[in-house]
Short mmCIF file of C-alpha atoms in Angstrom, two decimals:
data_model
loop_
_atom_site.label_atom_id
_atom_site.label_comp_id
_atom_site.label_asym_id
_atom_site.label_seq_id
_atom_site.Cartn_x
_atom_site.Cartn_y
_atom_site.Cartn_z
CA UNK D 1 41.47 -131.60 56.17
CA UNK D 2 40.97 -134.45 58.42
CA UNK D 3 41.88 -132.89 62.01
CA UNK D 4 39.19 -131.84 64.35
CA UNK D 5 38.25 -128.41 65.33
CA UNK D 6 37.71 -126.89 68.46
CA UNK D 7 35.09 -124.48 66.92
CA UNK D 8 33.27 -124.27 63.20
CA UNK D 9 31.42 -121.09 62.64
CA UNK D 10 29.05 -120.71 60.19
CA UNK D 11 28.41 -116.93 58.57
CA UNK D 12 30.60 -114.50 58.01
CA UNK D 13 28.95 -111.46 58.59
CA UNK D 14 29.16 -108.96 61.91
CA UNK D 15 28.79 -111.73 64.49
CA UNK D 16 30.53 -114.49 62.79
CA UNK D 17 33.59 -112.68 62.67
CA UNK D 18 33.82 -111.04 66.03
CA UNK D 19 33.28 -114.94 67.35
CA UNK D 20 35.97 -115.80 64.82
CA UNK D 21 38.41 -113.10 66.04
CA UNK D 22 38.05 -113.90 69.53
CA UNK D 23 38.84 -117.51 68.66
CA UNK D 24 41.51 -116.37 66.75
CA UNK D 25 43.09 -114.42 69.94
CA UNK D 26 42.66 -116.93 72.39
CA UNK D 27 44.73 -119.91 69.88
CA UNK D 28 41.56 -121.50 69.36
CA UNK D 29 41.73 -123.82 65.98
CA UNK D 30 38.86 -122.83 64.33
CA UNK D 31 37.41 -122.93 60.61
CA UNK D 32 34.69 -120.25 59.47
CA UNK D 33 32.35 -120.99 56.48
CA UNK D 34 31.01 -118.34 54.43
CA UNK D 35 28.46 -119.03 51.94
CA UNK D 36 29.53 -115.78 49.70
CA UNK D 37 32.70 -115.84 47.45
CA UNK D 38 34.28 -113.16 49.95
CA UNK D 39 32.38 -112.52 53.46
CA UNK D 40 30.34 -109.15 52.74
CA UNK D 41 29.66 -110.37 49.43
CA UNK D 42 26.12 -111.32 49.21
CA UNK D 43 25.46 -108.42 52.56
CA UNK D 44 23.74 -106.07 51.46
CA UNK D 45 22.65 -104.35 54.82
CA UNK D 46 24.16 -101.80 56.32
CA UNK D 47 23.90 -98.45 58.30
CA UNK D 48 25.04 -97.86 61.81
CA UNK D 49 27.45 -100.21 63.91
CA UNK D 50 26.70 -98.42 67.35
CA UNK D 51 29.05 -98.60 70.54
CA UNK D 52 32.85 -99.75 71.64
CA UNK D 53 33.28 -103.30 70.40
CA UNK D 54 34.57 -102.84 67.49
CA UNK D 55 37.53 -100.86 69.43
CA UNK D 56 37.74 -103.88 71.32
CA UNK D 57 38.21 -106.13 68.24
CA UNK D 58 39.97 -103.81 66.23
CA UNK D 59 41.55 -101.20 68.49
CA UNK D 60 42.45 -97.88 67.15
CA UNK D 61 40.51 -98.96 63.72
CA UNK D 62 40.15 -94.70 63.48
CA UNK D 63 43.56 -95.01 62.56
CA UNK D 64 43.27 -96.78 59.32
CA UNK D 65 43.88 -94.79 56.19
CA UNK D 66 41.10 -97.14 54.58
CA UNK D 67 39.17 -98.78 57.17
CA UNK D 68 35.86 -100.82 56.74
CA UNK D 69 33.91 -97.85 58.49
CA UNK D 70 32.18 -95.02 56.00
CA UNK D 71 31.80 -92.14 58.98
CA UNK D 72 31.53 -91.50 62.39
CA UNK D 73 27.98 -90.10 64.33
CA UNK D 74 28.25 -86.73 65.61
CA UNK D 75 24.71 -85.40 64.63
CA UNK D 76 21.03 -87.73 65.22
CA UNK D 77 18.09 -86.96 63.51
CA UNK D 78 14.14 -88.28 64.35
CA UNK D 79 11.64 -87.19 61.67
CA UNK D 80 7.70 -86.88 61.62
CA UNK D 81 6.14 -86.79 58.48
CA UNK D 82 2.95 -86.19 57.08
CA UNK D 83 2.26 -85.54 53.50
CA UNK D 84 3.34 -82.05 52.79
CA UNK D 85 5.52 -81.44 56.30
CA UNK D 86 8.57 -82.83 58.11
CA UNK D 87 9.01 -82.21 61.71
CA UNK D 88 12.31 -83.09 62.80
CA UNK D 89 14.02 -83.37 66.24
CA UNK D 90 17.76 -82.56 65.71
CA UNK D 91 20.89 -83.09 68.10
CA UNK D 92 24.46 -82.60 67.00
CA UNK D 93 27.09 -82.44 69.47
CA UNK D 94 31.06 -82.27 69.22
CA UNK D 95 30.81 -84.95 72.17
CA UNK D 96 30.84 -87.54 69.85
CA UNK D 97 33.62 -86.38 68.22
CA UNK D 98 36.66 -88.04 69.77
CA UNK D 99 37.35 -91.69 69.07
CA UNK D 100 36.53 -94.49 69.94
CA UNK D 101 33.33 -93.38 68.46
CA UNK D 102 29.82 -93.92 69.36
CA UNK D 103 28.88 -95.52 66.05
CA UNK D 104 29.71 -95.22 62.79
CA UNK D 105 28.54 -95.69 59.39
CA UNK D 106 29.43 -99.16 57.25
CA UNK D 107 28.14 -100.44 53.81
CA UNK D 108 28.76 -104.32 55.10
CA UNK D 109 29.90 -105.55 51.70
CA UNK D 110 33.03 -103.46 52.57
CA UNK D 111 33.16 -103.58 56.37
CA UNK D 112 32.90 -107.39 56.51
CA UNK D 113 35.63 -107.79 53.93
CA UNK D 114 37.62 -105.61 55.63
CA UNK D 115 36.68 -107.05 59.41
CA UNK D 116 37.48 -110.63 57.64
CA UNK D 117 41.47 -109.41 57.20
CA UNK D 118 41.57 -108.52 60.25
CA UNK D 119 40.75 -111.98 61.27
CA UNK D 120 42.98 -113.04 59.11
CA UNK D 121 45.49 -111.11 60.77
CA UNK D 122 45.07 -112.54 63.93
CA UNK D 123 44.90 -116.02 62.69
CA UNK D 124 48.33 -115.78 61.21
CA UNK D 125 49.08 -114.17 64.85
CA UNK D 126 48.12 -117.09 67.01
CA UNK D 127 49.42 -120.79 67.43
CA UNK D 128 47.15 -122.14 65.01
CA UNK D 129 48.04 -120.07 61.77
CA UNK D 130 48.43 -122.77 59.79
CA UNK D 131 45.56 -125.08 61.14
CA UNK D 132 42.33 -122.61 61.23
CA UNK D 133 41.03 -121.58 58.23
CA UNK D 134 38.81 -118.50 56.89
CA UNK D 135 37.00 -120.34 53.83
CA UNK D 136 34.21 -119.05 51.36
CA UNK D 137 32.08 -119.67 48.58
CA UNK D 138 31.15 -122.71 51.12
CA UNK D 139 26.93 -123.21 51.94
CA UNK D 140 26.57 -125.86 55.14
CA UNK D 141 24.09 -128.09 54.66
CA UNK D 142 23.63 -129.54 57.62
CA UNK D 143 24.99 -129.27 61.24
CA UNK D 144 25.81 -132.90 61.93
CA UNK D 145 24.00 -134.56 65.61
CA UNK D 146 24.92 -137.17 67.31
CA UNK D 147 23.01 -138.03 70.42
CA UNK D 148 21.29 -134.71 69.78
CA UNK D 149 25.25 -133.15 70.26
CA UNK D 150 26.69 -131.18 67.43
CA UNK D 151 29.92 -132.68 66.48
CA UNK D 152 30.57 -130.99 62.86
CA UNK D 153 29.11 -129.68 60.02
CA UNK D 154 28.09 -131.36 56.06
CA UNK D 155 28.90 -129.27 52.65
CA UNK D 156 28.08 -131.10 49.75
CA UNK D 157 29.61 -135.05 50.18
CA UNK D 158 32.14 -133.57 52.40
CA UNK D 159 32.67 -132.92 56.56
CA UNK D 160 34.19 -131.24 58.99
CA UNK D 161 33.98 -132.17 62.53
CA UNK D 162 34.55 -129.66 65.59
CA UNK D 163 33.46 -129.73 69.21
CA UNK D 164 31.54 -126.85 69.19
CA UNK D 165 29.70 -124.63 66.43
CA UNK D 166 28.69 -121.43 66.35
CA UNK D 167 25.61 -120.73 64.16
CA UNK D 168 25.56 -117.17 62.71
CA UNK D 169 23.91 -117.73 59.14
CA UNK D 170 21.47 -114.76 59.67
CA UNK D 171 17.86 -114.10 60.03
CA UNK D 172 17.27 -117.29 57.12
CA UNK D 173 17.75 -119.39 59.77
CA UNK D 174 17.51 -122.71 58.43
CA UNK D 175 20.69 -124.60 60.36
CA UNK D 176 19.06 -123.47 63.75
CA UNK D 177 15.29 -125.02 62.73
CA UNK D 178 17.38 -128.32 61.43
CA UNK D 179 19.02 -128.75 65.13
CA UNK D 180 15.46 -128.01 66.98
CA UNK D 181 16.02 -124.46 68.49
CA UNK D 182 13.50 -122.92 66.20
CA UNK D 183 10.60 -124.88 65.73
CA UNK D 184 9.26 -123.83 62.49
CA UNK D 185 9.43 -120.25 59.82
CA UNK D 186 8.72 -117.06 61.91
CA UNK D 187 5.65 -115.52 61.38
CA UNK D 188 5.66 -112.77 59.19
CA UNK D 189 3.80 -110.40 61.11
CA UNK D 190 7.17 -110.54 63.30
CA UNK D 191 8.91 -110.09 60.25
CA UNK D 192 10.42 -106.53 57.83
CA UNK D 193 11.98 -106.15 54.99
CA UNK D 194 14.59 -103.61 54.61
CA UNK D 195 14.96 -101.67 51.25
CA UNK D 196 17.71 -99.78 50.25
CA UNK D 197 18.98 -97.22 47.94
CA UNK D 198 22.63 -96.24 47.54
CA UNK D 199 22.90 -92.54 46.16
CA UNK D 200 26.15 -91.11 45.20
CA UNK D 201 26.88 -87.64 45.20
CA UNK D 202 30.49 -85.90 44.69
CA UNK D 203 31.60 -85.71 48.11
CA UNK D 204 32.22 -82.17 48.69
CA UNK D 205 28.57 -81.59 47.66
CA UNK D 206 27.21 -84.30 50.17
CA UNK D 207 29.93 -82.77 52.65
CA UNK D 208 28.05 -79.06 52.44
CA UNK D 209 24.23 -80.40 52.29
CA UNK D 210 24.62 -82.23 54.94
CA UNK D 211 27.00 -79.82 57.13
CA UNK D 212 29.82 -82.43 57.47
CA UNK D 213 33.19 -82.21 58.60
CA UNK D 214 35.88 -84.14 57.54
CA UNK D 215 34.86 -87.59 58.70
CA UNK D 216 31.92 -87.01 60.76
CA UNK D 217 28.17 -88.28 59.56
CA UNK D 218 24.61 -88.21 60.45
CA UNK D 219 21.79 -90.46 60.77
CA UNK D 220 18.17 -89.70 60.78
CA UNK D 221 15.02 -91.82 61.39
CA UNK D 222 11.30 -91.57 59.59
CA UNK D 223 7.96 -91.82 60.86
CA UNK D 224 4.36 -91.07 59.20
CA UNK D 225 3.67 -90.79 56.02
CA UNK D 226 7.11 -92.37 54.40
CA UNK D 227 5.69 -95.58 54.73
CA UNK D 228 2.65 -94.74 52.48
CA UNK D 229 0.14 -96.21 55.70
CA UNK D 230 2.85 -99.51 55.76
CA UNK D 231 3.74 -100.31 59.30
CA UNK D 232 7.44 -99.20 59.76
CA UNK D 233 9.91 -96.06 59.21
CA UNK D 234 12.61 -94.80 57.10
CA UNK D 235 16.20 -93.98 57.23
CA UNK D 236 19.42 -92.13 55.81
CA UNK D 237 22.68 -92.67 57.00
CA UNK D 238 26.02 -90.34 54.98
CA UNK D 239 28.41 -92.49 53.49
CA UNK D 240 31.80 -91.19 52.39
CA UNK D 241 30.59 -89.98 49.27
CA UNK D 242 26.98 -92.13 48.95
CA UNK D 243 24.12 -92.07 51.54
CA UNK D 244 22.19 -94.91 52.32
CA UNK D 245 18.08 -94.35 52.09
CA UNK D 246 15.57 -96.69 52.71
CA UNK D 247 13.01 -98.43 54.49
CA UNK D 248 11.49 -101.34 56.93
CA UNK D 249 8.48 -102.17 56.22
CA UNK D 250 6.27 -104.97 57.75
CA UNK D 251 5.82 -107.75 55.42
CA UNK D 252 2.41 -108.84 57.03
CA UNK D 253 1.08 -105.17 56.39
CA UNK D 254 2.27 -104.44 53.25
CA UNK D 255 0.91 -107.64 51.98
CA UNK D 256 -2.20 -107.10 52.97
CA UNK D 257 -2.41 -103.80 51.63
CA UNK D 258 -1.01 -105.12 48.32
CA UNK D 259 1.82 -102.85 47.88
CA UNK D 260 5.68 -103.62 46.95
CA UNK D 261 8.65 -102.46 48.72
CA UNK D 262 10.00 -100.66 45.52
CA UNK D 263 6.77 -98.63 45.31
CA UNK D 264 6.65 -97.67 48.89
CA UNK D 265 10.29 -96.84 48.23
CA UNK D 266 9.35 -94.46 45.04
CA UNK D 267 6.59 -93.02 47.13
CA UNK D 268 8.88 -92.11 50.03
CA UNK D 269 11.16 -90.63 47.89
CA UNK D 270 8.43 -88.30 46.52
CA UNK D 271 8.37 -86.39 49.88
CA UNK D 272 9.51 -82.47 49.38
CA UNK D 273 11.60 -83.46 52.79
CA UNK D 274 13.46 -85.99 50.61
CA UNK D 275 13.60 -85.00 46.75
CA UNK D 276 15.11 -81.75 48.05
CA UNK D 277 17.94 -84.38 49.81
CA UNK D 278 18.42 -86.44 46.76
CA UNK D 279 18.19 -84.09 44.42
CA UNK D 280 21.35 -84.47 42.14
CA UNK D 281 22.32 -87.60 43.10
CA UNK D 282 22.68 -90.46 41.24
CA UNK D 283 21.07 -94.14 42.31
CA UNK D 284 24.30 -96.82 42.05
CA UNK D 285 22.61 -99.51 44.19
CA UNK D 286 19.26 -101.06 44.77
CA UNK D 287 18.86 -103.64 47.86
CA UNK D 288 16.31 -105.63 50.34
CA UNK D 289 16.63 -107.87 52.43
CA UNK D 290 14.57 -109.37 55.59
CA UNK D 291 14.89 -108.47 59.01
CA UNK D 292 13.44 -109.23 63.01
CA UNK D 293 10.69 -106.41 63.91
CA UNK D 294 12.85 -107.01 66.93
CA UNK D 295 10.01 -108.68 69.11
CA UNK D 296 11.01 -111.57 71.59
CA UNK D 297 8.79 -113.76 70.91
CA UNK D 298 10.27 -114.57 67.86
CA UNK D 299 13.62 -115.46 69.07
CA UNK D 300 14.42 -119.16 69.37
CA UNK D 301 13.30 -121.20 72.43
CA UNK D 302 16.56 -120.98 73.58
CA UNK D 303 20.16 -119.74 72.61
CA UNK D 304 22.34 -122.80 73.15
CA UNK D 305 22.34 -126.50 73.25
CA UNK D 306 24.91 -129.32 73.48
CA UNK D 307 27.96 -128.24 71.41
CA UNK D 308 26.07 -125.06 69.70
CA UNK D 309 25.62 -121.33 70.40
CA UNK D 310 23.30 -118.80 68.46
CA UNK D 311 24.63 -115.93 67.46
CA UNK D 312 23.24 -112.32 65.60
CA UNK D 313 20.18 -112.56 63.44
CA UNK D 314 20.10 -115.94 63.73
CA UNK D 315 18.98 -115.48 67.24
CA UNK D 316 16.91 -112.63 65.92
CA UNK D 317 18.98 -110.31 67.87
CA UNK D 318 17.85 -106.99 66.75
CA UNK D 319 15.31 -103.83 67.88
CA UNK D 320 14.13 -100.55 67.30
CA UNK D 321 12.39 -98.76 69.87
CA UNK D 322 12.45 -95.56 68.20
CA UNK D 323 15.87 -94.44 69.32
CA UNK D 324 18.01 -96.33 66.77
CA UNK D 325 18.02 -100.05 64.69
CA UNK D 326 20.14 -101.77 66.52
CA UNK D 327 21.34 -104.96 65.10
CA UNK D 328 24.74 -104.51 64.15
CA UNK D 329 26.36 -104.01 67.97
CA UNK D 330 24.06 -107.07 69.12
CA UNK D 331 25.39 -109.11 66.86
CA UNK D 332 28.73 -108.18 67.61
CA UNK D 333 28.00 -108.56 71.05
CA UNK D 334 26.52 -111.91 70.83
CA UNK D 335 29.75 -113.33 68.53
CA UNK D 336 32.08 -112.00 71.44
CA UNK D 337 30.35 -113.57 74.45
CA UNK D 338 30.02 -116.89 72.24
CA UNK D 339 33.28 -117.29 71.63
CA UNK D 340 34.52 -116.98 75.23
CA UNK D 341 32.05 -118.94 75.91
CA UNK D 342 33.50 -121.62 73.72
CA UNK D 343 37.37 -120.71 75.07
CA UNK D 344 36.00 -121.49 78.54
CA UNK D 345 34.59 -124.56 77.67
CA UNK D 346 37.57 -126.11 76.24
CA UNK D 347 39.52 -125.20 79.37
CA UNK D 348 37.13 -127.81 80.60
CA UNK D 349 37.48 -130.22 77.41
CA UNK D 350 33.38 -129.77 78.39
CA UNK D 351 31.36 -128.94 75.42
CA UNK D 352 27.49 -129.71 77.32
CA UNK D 353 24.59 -127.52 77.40
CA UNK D 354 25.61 -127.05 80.99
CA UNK D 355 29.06 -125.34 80.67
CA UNK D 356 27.44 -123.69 77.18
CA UNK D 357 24.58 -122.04 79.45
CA UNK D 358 27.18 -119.41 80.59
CA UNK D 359 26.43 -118.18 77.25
CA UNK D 360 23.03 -117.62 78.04
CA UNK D 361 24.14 -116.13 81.23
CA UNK D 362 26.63 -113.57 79.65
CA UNK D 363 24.01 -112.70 77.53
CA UNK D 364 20.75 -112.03 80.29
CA UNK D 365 23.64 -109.88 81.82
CA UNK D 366 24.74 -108.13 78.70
CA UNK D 367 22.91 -104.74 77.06
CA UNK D 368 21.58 -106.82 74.32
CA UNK D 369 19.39 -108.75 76.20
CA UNK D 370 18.22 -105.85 79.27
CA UNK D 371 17.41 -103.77 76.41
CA UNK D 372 15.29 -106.45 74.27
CA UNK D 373 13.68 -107.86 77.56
CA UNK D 374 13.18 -104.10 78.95
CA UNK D 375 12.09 -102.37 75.90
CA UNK D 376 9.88 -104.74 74.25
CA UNK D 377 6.88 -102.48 75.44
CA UNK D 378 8.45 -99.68 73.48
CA UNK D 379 8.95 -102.01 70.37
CA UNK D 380 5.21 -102.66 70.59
CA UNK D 381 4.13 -99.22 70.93
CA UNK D 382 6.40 -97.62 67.94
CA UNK D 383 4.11 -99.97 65.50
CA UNK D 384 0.97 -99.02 66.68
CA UNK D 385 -0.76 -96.65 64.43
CA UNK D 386 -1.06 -93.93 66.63
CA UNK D 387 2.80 -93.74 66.54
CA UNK D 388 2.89 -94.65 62.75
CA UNK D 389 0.22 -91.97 61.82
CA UNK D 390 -1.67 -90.27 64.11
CA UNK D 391 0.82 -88.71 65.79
CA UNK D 392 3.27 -87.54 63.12
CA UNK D 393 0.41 -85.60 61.38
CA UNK D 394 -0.29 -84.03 64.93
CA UNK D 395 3.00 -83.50 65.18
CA UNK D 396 3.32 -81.64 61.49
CA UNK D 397 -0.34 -80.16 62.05
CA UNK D 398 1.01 -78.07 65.14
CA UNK D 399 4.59 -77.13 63.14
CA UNK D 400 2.80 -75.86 60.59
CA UNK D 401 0.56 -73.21 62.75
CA UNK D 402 3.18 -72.55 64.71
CA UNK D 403 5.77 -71.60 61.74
CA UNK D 404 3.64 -69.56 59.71
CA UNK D 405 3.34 -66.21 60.02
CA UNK D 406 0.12 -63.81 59.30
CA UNK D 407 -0.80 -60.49 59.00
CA UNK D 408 -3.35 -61.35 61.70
CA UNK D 409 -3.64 -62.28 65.67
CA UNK D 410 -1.24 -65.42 66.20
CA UNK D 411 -3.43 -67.72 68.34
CA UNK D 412 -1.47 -69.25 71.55
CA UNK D 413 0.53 -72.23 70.77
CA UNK D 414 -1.63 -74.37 73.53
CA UNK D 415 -4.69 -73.64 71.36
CA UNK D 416 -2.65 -74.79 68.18
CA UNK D 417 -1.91 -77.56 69.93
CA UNK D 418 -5.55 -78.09 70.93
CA UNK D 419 -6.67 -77.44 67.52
CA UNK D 420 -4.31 -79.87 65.95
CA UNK D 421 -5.10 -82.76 68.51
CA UNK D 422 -8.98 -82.49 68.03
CA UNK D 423 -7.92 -82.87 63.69
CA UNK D 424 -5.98 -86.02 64.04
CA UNK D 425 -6.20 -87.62 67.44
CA UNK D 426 -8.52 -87.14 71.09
CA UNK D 427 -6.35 -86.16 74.64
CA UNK D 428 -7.65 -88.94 75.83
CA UNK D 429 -5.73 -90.83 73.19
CA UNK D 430 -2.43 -88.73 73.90
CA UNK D 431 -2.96 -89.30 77.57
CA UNK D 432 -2.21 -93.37 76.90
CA UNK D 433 -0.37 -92.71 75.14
CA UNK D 434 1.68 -90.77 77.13
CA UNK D 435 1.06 -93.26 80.03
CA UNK D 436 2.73 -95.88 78.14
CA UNK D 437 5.62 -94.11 76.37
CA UNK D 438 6.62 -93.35 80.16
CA UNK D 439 6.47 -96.44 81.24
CA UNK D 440 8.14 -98.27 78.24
CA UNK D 441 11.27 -95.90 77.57
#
């Protein structure tokens, strides 16, 4: 395989694919390395893929008999915890219902698999058929420079040489630290891990407890005291049959309150909120993995540079500012714009930082980056620990007085309030609060 490429991409997760299909569309020859035997195969992430792009790459995918996706979201959940109480904001709506859906669920060991035929498919679609290439069980080694221009890629003793790369090997981003966008490891206090269980349940059961229809799903978000006093929150997403519950914890934090993921994990699960959810179920998968706390500052110094593009996790493209974890759709995102990018450039047989700064454009302009750039304040505040713990017990403090019932004079519900603020917080606290929530969301 001595020809030249017009693109190598490296990763074959969310946004090395949608860069791959792109290429694939436009008759770009292209090769895509994936480290794992089959791409999804060493992915163990997974939860919500959130807005239209995947319509765009795979349009009508709701149509599929056996599609990558688990469900669709018709019903959000946000829940405050402390540790006897749940307190749970709850919107469903039959908005959501009609295709092409907000977001949907995905276990990536099957949705990448699945996404990966579908590249396939449009490889054997375009001119180049039988000169780009899908190709796995690969690891790069090294991104090879010349004149500080990427002009290939080294696996093992052998290489393949392209005029442009896309990086997208994830949030271990060693390729982009070897070609000097990321100057050294990421701090961990910038860092989570994510840790998962996958509990399967017969699926007319999971169907009833959690009031499903057909094909529709729910997601739900944790704050307070699922964390055991770790910086970070919880989540469950329905799977066909399975759900997905877990955590993200801050690796800083829970290191220096010597505690393990798995425990936090076991202590989460402990909740009456939660062993009521999982009772009967049966544990079939056990996961972590690391991911961005989705602040800026650790993103690389920049996104592109002659002949390369960042793309997904290994940009550190991901956030939650208490609304949803968003990763999935900005990797997506990111994959799409860097591949047109790369189209564009070979209209001008110009592979320079110059013509490859469009990529940064696209992406200032895109959601991805408006949201990280305007919501970083929000990030910030949803790990402070009035938001990890002082609030939620408030919050369950207040549900508590205000759901129970005596045989006596029920007090106002501004003096439970009062009463509950003066346990676990100060107004003056709520009032910056409150100052800064409406100024960061």
């Amino acid at each position: 395989m001595d020809e030249k490429f017009d693109c190598i991409v490296i990763g074959g997760g969310v946004a090395g694919l949608a860069a791959a299909m792109t290429l694939a569309r436009n008759n770009m020859k292209f090769l895509l390395i994936e480290r794992g035997e089959f791409a999804g195969s060493k992915n163990v992430s997974g939860g919500v893929l959130w807005g239209s792009d995947l319509a765009k790459l795979v349009p009508n995918y709701w149509e599929e008999e056996d599609g990558g996706w688990e469900r669709f979201i018709n019903h959000r959940r946000l829940t405050l915890m402390d540790e006897q109480s749940a307190f749970t904001l709850d919107f469903k709506s039959s908005h959501f219902n009609e295709p092409p859906y907000s977001g949907v669920v995905v276990l990536r060991s099957k949705f990448d698999n699945w996404l990966s035929g579908k590249v396939q498919e449009a490889i054997d679609a375009s001119d180049f058929a039988m000169d780009s290439f899908i190709a796995t069980n690969i690891k790069v080694d090294e991104v090879l420079m010349e004149n500080d221009k990427a002009v290939g890629i080294r696996t093992g003793e052998d290489e393949f040489h392209a005029d442009s790369v896309i990086i997208a090997e994830g949030v271990n981003n060693l390729l982009t630290r070897q070609v000097g966008l990321q100057d050294d490891y990421v701090p961990a206090d910038h860092m989570l891990t994510g840790i998962k269980e996958i509990i399967r349940f017969d699926q007319e059961v999971l169907e009833q407890k959690f009031q499903l229809n057909e094909l529709s799903g729910m997601s739900n978000e944790f704050v307070g005291w699922a964390t055991d006093g770790v910086e970070g929150g919880g989540f469950l997403y329905t799977n066909r049959d399975t759900i997905s519950l877990g955590l993200v914890l801050g690796i800083k934090d829970m290191r220096e309150k010597k505690k393990s993921p798995h425990d936090v994990l076991n202590h989460f699960k402990t909740h009456p909120a939660i062993a009521d959810i999982i009772k009967g179920g049966e544990v079939v998968e056990y996961s972590a993995h690391v991911v961005s706390s989705g602040d800026k500052r650790v993103m690389p110094k920049e996104l592109y540079k002659e002949g390369i593009l960042l793309v997904g996790e290994s940009a550190n493209l991901l956030m939650n500012a208490g609304k949803a974890i968003q990763g999935m759709d900005y990797a997506m995102r990111s994959g799409i714009l860097a591949a047109e990018t790369i189209v564009k450039a070979k209209e001008k047989d110009d592979y320079s930082s110059a013509t490859l700064s469009d990529y940064r454009k696209k992406m200032d302009e895109s959601y991805v980056m408006k949201d990280i750039n305007g919501f970083q304040d929000a990030v910030h505040l949803l790990h402070t620990e009035t938001m990890q713990q002082k609030v939620p017990n408030l919050i369950c403090d207040f549900g508590r007085q205000f759901f129970t019932i005596k045989n006596e004079p029920t007090p106002k519900s501004k003096d439970m309030l009062k009463d509950a603020v003066k346990r676990h917080a100060s107004f003056w606290e709520l009032v910056k609060l409150g100052f800064k929530a409406g100024k960061s969301l």
